[in-house]
Amino acid sequence: MTDLNKQMVEQYRNSFLKEVEANVEEGEWVKMCMQCGVCSGSCPLGPYWDHPPQELFMMIRAGKREEVLASSSMWMCTSCYNCIARCPRELPITHIMHGLAHYAKRLGLAPKNQPTMKFSQKFWDNLMVTGRVNELKLGLSLYFMNGLVEGIKTSLKMKNIGLGMLLTKRMNPMEMLGGHSVKDKSGFKAMIKKAQELEAARIAKFKTP
Amino acid sequence: MADEIKIGAYVCKGCGLGERLNTGQLETTATRDGKAKFAKSHDFLCSADGVAMIQKDIDSGETNHVVIAACSRRAKAEAFAFKNVTISRANLREGVIWVRPDTAEAKETTQDMADDYVRMACAESKFQKQPAPSGEQTLCKEILVVGGGISGMTAALEAAKAGYPATIIEKSGQLGGVMAQLHRRVPTKAPYAQPEDTSVESLIAEISANKKVTVMLNAKVAKTDGAPGRFSVDIAVESGSVQNKMFGAIVQASGMKSFDANILTEFSYGKTPNVITQLELEALAKAANGGPIKRKDGKEVKSVVFVQCAGQRSTKPGHLSYCSGFCCTASIKQAMYFKDANPNVDTVVMYTDLRTPGAGGEDFYRSGQNKGVIFTKGVVNSVAPNGNDLTVNFKDLILDEEISMPADLVVLATGQLPNSGPDPYAVPMEADKNDAEAVAASKAAHEVAVSVESILNLNYRQGTDLPHLKHGFTDSHFICFPYETRRTGIYSAGPVRRPMDSWQATIDATGAAMKAILEAENAGKGMAAHPRSGDLSFPAFRKEGCTQCKRCTVECPFGAINEDERGYPQFNESRCRRCGTCMGACPVRVISFENYSVDTVGSQIKGVDMPDEFSEKPRILVLACENDAYPALDMAAQNKLEYSAFARVVPVRCLGSVNTIWLTDALNSGYDGVVLMGCQKGDDYQCHFVKGSEIAGVRMSKIGDTLKTLNLEEARVATYEVAITDVDRVPKLINDMAETVAKVGMSPFKF
């Protein structure tokens, strides 16, 4: 159990809903769900979710903390926004799903080796270096995500596409060496720092009941 | 006015009638076959000029029985509303040219059809009299309101505000009823977010300030005699004194009774004081008065579970099968009592279907969610005492699992029962007593026990109280006129009519007060109430022919007819809705209305020209209810849907008014088929006279014997239930009969 998780369990002992409201982005909307199921019916990936959004909301209200946070369901969201567009109660369901996923990750409860989570982490780390996504590095890091052997196999399979992109100047091999960055790199860092401060402040605000 | 019948027939040539029909021939038919004194045609009869022509003839005394051969009787009624004459309409437009193709080969049968309708209208005209008030009527503006709850108080105040003095009779010692036991009510105004004051105190203050409202507490209705406009009511006060007062109309707002939760043993009701009903929680909330709500043992409630549909919407014995409609919003309101006093109290509403009726219902639900009330879709299996607290075992229907949760307090959302008097038809009346089926059916229909004590003590032939529909709720025509009960001039309002919340009861009471005022005025003029509003005709009978068989007094759907000491019917005109069910019932055919009688319809049936057996022109008699079937036929005509040229449609007030003699006569005189079209019957009836079509159904089920004695095929008579929307279906029903006739052959009874 991470320290943060331990602390949260203490703080919100019997009310997972309150914990979600305080810590999850747009979590204060969860109580407004009326269980119509339109979101679950609208989700193009619905069949692949262990618990569709409506069910997740019910589980949050029922206090099923571990089950919700350890679930892979909210990681399945592809941000198609069908659910948001259709929710009769106007819940920002997509945002809540990402908020839940993020919170689960922060607490260290997200399922290990969840591919979306791994990709998200790689994306984030990649972005933070220069303020731009280095596509070559990101692509290669994905190939080798599950080990050297699979990485080489995938690289060989993609060889011709890679060469074609080189020929048509769609890919610059020099990007492997650091790569180009945003114009104002320090400004970018400051911006991210500020955003993280705001987030921390928001959580701090909810902490005092 | 002279007694001599002077029929004046007017044939219209407008709307294509002139082009499609030989109007000269129609005029000849009217004078030769219809025995009209004269016949005239006009290019545009409903124009000011055409109407003036008729009015001139009426004024000069040329005619006193007007026959108008033009469009349906349902069209241009205002233009042809002539005073001091009888009016009969031959439906040539909707009944003939619009339902027949404009072809050379159809021309002859179309003209036959028109000629017959002119003959029929003239024949009807001959037997019509002008209806006039009986002289029996009295105008009494006093309104009696039985019950002093929120419905009764509202009804009395609304009547008083409109200038009609009201008297409230309340059996308890104070006004307010159930509403007075509540802490707050579900909001009635935008933004529908917060429980609001019950308004009982302000209503009581308004009533005591209003000079037109008289309140009689600890009082009951000992006896109700008379009819609308002259209800003579004995009011018994607890002290023993009885006083008599006259009233024009009555509103019964006797309210609701709470469901007895003692049978809900699975929820431990009665076993622990911590399982209570919604009404009992109101008392706790009142005691707390905005502070933290405490249980009976003094412990402050920290967690509460509301169990919706407790003993409702269930098929278990003793439970209510219906939804009471008020409990979901009441639970939201009560959860707010807790949340408003302390947001940290856990409030869970356990529901299967959350129903929040009314304009603000959804907003109120949302407001509850905003305050942190948890709504769980689940079925509670049991509530078990756990020391001083409780364990609620339930099945979560979303998560599909059996689970339990602790609670300090459990509130059961039990339903409402109507506080109605005994159903007059719970025990079948004399005429049906030998019918074992009727007894069984009647027993099944009255499974839910209601109070046996009478509320109105009516001195009516058909029982002491308002008839019920289901579950003890008073019967009313749900679709068309929900306030009308089956006792004219007596209106039920509030939860005695159907389950409802206080806001709906307020609206209901306002409507009932308005209807009571209307009926008091109608009774003063001798006019009918819904659905024949304004009708002055009323049934009368020929005493020397009456056999005192009591069929009319038993079958009247409105209990209008009493019996005198010698067993003759007493019609009580202002109780009558003018459906004619008594006329249809009478085996010796002595009952008639001035403008609607066995003769007015019988003469139309006989007035039709009957071609011989070999003419290949059969005749089909269609008796169509004027409320639904006839308008449906008119609309079919407007849509130019064709039907057989051999059909002759006669509108009837209600299928209940159809006397079997008409069928016997029709079959005897050579009709090849008879189609009867009435409204839907049964518990979800659409019959405008409640029981008319049902009674007709019973009578027609016995028509087989008549057909057998005549040696005719049973298929020649068909009875259908028709709704006003069955526009496409009605022509088909007629055509079906035409096909049947083609199959079984022409009737051998043509002369």
mmCIF file of N, CA and C in Angstrom, chain B residues 100 110 471:
data_model
loop_
_atom_site.group_PDB
_atom_site.id
_atom_site.type_symbol
_atom_site.label_atom_id
_atom_site.label_comp_id
_atom_site.label_asym_id
_atom_site.label_seq_id
_atom_site.Cartn_x
_atom_site.Cartn_y
_atom_site.Cartn_z
ATOM 1 N N ARG B 100 -68.246 6.894 -51.191
ATOM 2 C CA ARG B 100 -68.532 6.160 -52.424
ATOM 3 C C ARG B 100 -67.697 6.727 -53.564
ATOM 4 N N THR B 110 -75.216 4.768 -55.049
ATOM 5 C CA THR B 110 -74.976 5.970 -54.257
ATOM 6 C C THR B 110 -76.274 6.761 -54.101
ATOM 7 N N HIS B 471 -59.624 -1.582 -6.644
ATOM 8 C CA HIS B 471 -58.923 -1.338 -5.385
ATOM 9 C C HIS B 471 -59.666 -0.351 -4.478
#
